[in-house]
Coordinates of C-alpha atoms in Angstrom, one line a residue:
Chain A
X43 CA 140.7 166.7 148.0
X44 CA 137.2 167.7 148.8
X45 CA 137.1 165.1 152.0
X46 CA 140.2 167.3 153.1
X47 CA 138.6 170.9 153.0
X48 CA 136.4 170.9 155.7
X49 CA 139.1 169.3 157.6
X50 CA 141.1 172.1 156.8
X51 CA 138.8 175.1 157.6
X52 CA 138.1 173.1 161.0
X53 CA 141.8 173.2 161.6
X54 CA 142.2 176.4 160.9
X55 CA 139.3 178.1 162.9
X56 CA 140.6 176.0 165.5
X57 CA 143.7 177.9 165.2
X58 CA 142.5 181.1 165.1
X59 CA 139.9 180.5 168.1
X60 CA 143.7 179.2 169.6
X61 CA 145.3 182.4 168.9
X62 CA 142.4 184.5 170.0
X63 CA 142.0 182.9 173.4
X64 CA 143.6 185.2 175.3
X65 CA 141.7 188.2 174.0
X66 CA 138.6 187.1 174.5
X67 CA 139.6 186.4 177.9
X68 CA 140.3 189.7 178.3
X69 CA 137.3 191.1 176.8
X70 CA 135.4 189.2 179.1
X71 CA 137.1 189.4 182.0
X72 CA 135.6 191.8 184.7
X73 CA 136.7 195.1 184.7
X74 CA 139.0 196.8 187.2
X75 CA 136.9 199.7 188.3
X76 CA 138.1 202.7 186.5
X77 CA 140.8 204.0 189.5
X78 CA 141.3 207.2 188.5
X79 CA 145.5 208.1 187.8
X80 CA 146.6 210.1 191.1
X81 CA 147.5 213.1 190.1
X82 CA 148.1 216.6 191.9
X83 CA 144.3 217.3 190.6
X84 CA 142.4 215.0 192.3
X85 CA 143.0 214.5 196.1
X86 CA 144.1 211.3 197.7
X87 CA 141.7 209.1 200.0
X88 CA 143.2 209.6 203.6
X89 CA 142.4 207.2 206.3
X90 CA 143.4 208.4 209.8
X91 CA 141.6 206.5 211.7
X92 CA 144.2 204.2 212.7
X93 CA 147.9 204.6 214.3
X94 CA 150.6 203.6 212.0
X95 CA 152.3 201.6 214.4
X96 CA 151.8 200.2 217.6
X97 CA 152.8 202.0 220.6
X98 CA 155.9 200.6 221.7
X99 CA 157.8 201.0 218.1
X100 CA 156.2 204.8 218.1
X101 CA 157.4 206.0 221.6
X102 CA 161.0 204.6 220.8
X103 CA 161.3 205.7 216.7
X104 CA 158.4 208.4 216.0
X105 CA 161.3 211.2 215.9
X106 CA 162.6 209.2 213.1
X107 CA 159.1 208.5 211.5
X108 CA 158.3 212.4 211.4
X109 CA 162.0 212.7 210.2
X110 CA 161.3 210.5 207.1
X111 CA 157.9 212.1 206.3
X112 CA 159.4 215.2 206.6
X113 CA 162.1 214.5 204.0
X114 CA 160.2 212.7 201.3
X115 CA 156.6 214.2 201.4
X116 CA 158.4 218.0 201.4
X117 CA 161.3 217.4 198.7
X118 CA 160.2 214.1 196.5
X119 CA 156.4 214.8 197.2
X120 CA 155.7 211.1 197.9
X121 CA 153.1 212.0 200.6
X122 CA 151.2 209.0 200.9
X123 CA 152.4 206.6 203.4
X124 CA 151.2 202.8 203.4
X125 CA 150.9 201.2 206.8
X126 CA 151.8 198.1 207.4
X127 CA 147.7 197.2 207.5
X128 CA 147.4 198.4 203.9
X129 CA 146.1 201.8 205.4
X130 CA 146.8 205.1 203.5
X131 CA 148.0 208.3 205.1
X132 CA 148.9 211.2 204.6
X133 CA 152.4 212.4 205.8
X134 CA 151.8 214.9 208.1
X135 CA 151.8 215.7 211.6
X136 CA 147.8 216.7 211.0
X137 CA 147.9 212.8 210.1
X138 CA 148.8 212.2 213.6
X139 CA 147.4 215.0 215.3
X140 CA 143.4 214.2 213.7
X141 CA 143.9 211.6 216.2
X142 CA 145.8 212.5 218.9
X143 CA 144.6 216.6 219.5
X144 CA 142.1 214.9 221.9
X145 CA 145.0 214.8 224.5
X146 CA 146.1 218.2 224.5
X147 CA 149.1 217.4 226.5
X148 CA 150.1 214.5 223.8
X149 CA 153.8 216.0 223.2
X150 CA 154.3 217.9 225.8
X151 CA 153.8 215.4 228.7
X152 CA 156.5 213.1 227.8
X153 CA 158.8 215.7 226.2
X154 CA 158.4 217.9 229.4
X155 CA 159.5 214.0 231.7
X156 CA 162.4 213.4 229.2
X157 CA 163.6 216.9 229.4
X158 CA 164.0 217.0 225.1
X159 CA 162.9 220.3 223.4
X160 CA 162.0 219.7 219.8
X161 CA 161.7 222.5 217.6
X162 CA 158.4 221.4 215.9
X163 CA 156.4 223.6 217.2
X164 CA 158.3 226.7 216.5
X165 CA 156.4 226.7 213.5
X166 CA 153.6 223.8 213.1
X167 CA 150.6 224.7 215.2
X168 CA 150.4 222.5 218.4
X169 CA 146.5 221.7 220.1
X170 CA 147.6 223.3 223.0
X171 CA 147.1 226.4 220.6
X172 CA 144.5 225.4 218.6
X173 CA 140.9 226.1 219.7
Chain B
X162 CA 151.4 173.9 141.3
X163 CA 147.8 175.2 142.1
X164 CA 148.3 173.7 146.0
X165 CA 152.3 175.1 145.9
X166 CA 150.8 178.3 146.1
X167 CA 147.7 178.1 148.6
X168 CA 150.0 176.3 150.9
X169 CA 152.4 179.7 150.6
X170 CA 149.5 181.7 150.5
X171 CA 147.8 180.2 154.0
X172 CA 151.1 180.4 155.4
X173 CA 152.1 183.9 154.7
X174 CA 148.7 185.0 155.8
X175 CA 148.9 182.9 158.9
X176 CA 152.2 184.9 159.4
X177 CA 150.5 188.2 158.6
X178 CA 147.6 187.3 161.1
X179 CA 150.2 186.9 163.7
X180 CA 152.3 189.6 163.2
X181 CA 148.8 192.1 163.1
X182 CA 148.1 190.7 166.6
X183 CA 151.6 191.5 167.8
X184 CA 151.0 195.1 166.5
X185 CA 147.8 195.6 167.9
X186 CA 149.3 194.4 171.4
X187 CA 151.7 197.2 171.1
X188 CA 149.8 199.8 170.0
X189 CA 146.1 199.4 171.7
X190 CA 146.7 198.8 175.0
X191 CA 143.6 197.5 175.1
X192 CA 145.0 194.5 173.4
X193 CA 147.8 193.7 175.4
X194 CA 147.8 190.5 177.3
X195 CA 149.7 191.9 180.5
X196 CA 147.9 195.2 181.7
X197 CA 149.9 197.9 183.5
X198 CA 148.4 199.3 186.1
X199 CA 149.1 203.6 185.8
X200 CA 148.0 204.5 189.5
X201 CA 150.4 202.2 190.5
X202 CA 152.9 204.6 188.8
X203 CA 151.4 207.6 189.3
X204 CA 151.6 207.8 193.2
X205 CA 155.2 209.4 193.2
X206 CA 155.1 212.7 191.1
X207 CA 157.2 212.3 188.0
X208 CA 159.9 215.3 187.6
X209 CA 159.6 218.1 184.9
X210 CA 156.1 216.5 184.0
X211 CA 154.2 219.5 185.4
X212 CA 155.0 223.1 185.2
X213 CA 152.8 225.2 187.2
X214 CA 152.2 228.7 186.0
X215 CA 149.8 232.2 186.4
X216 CA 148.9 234.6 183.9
X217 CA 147.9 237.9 185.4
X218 CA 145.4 239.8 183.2
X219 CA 146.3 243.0 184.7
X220 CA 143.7 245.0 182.4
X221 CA 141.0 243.0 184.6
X222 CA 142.6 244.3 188.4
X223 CA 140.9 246.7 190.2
X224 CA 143.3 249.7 191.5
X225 CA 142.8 249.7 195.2
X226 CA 141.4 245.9 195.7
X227 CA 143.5 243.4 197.6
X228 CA 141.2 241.0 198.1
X229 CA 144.1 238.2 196.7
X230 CA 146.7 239.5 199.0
X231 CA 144.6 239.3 202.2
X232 CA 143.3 235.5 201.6
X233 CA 147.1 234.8 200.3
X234 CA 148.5 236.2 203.6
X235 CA 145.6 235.0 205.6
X236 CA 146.0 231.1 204.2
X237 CA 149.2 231.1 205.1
X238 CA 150.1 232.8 207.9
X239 CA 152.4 235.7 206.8
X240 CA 152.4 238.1 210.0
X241 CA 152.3 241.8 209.2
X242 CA 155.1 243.8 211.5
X243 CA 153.3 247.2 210.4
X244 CA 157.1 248.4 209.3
X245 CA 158.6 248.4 205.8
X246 CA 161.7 247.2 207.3
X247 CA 160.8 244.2 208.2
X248 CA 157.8 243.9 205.7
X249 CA 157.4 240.1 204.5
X250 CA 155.2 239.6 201.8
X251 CA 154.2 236.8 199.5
X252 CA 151.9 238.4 197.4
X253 CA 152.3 242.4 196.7
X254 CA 151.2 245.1 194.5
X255 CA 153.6 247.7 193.3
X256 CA 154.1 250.4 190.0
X257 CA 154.6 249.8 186.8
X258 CA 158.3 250.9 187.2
X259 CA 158.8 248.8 190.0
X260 CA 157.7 245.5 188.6
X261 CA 158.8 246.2 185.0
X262 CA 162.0 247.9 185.9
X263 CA 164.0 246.8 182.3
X264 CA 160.8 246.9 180.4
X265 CA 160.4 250.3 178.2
X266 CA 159.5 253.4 180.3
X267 CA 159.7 255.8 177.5
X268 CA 156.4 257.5 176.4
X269 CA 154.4 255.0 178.1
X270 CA 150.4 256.1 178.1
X271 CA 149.6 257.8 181.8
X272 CA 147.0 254.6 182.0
X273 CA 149.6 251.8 182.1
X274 CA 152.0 253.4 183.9
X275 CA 149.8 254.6 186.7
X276 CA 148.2 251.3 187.7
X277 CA 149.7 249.2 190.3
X278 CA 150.3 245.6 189.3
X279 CA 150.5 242.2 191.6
X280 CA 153.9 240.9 191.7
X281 CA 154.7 237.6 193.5
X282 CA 157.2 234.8 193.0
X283 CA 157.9 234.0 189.7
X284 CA 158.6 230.4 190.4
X285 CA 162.1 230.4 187.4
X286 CA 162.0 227.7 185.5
X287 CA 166.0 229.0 185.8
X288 CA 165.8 229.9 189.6
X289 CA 168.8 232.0 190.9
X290 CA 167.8 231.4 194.7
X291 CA 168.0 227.6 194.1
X292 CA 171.7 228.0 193.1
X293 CA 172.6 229.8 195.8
X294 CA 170.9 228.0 198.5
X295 CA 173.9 226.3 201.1
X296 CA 171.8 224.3 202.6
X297 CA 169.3 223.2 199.7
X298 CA 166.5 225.2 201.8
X299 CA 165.3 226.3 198.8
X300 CA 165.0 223.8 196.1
X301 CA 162.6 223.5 192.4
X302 CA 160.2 220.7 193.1
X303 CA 159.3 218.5 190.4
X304 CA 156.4 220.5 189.5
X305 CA 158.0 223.4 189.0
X306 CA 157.1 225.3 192.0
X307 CA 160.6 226.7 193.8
X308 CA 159.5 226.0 197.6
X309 CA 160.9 226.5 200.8
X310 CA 161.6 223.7 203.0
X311 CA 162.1 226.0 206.1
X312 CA 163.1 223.0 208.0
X313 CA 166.8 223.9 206.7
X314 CA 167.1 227.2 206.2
X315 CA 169.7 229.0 207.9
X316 CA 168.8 232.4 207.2
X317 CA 172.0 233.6 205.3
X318 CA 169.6 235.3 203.4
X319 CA 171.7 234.2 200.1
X320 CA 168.5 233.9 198.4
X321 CA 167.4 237.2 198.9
X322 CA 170.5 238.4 197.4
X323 CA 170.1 236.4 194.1
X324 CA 166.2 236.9 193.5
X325 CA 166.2 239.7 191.2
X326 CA 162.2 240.2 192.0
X327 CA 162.7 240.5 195.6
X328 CA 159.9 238.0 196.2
X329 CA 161.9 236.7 199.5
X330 CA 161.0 238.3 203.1
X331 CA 163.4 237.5 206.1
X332 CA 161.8 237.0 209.6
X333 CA 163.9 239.3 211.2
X334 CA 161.5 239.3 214.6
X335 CA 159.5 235.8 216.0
X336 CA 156.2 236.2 213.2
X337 CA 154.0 234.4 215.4
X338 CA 153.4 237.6 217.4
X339 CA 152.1 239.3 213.9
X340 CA 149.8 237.2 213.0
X341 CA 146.4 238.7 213.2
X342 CA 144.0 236.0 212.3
X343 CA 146.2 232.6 212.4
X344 CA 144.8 229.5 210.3
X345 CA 144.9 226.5 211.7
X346 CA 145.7 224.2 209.1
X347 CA 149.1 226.0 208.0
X348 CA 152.4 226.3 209.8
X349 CA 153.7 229.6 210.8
X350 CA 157.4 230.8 210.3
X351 CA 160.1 231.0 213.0
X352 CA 162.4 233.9 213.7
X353 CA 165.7 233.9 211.5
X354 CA 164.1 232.2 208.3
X355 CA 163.2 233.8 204.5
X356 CA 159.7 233.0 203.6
X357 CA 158.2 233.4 199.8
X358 CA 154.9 232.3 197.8
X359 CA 154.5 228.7 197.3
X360 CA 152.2 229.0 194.7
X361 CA 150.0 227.2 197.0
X362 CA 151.6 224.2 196.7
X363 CA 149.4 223.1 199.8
X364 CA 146.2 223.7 198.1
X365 CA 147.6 222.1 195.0
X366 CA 147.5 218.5 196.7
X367 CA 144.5 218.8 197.8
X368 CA 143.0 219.9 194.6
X369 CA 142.1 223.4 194.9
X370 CA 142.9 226.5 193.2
X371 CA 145.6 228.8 194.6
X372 CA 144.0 231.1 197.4
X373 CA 145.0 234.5 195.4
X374 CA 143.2 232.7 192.0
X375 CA 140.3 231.5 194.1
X376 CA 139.4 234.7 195.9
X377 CA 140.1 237.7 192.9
X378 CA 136.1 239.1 192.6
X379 CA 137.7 239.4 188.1
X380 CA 139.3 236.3 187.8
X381 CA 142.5 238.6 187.2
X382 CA 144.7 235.3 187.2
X383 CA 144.6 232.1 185.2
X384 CA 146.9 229.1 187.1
X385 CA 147.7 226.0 185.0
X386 CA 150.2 223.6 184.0
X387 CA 152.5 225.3 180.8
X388 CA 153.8 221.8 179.9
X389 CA 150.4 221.1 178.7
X390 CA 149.4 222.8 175.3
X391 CA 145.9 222.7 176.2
X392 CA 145.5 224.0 179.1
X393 CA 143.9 227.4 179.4
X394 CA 146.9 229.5 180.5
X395 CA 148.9 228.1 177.6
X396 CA 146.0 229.0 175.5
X397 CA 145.9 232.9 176.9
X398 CA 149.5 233.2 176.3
X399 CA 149.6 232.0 172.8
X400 CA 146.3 234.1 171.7
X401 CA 147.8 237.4 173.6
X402 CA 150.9 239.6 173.8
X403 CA 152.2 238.9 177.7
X404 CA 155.1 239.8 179.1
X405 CA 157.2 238.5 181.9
X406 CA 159.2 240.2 184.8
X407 CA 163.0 241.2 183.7
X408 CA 163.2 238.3 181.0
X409 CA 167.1 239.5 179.9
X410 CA 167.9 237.6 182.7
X411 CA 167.5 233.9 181.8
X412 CA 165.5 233.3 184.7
X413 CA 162.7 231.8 183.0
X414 CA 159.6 233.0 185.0
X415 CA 156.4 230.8 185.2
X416 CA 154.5 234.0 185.8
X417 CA 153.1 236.4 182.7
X418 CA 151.2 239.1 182.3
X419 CA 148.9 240.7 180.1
X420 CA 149.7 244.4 180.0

């Protein structure tokens, strides 16, 4: 009986050192730094330095892009958009325009050639007026 | 006998050991072997979390200043026609018997009733302009605010007709040409749409205060969320008497005042 005590404790620590395993794992494991929960407080990193798309898929479909921002960032509020690159952006037409203003003529060039009139900028604030 | 028992006993605490761990999982989440990530979550706004509200400490306003309503109409764009007609406003200031129309007008002290008080939308948790809207122009976000999506409005002007506060303007000319001072970084209005306060819901996701909050010289009004019991505006309203605009109505306001 007193042979089989040790054995027993052994067995036993072995278990609990088992059991524990995975949270001392965890405990030692690195930290994820401490990303701070996206709320409406705290204001969301915006890369724009890159186009969302390349340039053929934008000139054929970017009426239906800004259609689809439009819809979820103004009524679901999901304003971040995630490029296929991994890039995050805000849904807006500033979004596009932080880029594109240095072309003042960016819209208007190709809508004037194709004869379409959108209705954007009835309200949103074109760089043709813009200082 | 004797090792009957200890066998029991190491196995019921072995059990118990278990069982504690299991627990702990659940409750700390510290604990728990499979971590969920909460940004992940947290990117899409959750509905009816967040209900943004103002408290207007109208014993604090200066008669005479309209520092808010300038910044307010500035920010945004509102054009000013210079005609009552066609007035639109998001932010105003008007009389007591204006803004408190159903409250008690009976013997009221010369001092209360003769100071102007600022009136802007109330942002109903019960909105009546939402319910009328044909085209869902108008719609209660999921934070509360009741914004415009001027994208699809059709300028019935239904809206106008329910709001019992008359915190809805109609653009009855092209507003661009009233628009003093433009700012760059906000759209402007088109002809044949109703405009209203958004409570700033553009300076909300960037973090910032609303512009009439931010630029009041008294920090007349307190903006917070009245879901949360902490906050400071649900603190102001618990420790003082406020009032809201025509509460018979059901509308629910988000906006309160300290008389």
């Amino acid at each position: 009986m007193s042979r089989k005590k040790p054995m027993i404790f052994l067995g036993l620590t072995l278990v609990l050192f088992a059991s524990l395993y995975a949270f001392l794992q965890d405990s030692m494991a690195e930290k994820p730094s401490q990303q701070p929960a996206k709320n409406l407080h705290q204001p969301v990193l915006v890369d724009s330095t890159k186009c969302i798309a390349t340039k053929e898929f934008m000139r054929a479909n970017h009426m239906r892009v800004l259609n689809e921002w439009r819809n979820s960032s103004v009524r679901e509020g999901d304003r971040i958009f995630v490029a296929p690159n991994g890039s995050k952006l805000e849904k807006s037409l500033n979004t596009c325009l932080g880029c594109h203003k240095n072309n003042k003529l960016f819209c208007f060039n190709c809508h004037m050639y194709a004869n379409v009139k959108p209705k954007c900028w009835n309200c949103h604030i074109s760089a043709m007026e813009s200082p | 006998m004797m090792n009957e028992e200890r066998r029991a006993f190491i196995r019921k605490s072995g059990l118990g050991i278990l069982a504690c761990l299991g627990a702990a999982s659940g409750l700390i989440p510290k604990f728990s072997l499979e971590k969920t990530i909460l940004p992940a979550w947290d990117e899409k706004p959750v509905p009816g979390k967040i209900r943004w509200g103002m408290l207007i400490d109208t014993r604090k306003c200066t008669e005479g200043c309209k520092e808010c309503i300038a910044q307010c109409h500035h920010v945004h764009n509102v054009p000013d026609f210079n005609n009552r007609k066609e007035e639109v406003k998001w932010i105003w200031k008007s009389s007591y018997n204006k803004v408190f129309p159903t409250a008690s007008q009976q013997f009221q002290s010369e001092k209360i009733a003769g100071r102007s008080y600022l009136a802007l939308c109330n942002h109903c948790a019960e909105s009546p302009c939402t319910r009328v809207c044909p085209t869902e122009a108008t719609f209660r976000r999921w934070d509360g605010i009741v914004a415009m999506d001027y994208h699809r409005c059709i300028g019935c002007r239904f809206c106008m007709a329910a709001c019992p506060y008359g915190s809805r303007s109609f653009n009855w000319q092209d507003p661009r040409t009233a628009i003093k001072d433009p700012s760059i970084a906000y759209p402007t209005r088109e002809q044949g749409v109703v405009e209203k306060c958004n409570f700033c819901s553009d300076r909300l996701v960037k973090g910032l205060l609303p512009a009439c909050v931010e630029a009041c010289p008294q920090q007349v009004m307190t903006f917070g969320d009245l879901n949360d019991p902490k906050s400071d505006i649900r603190r102001l309203i618990e420790n003082n008497e406020t009032m809201q605009r025509k509460p018979e109505l059901g509308t629910k306001p988000s906006v309160f005042y300290i008389i």
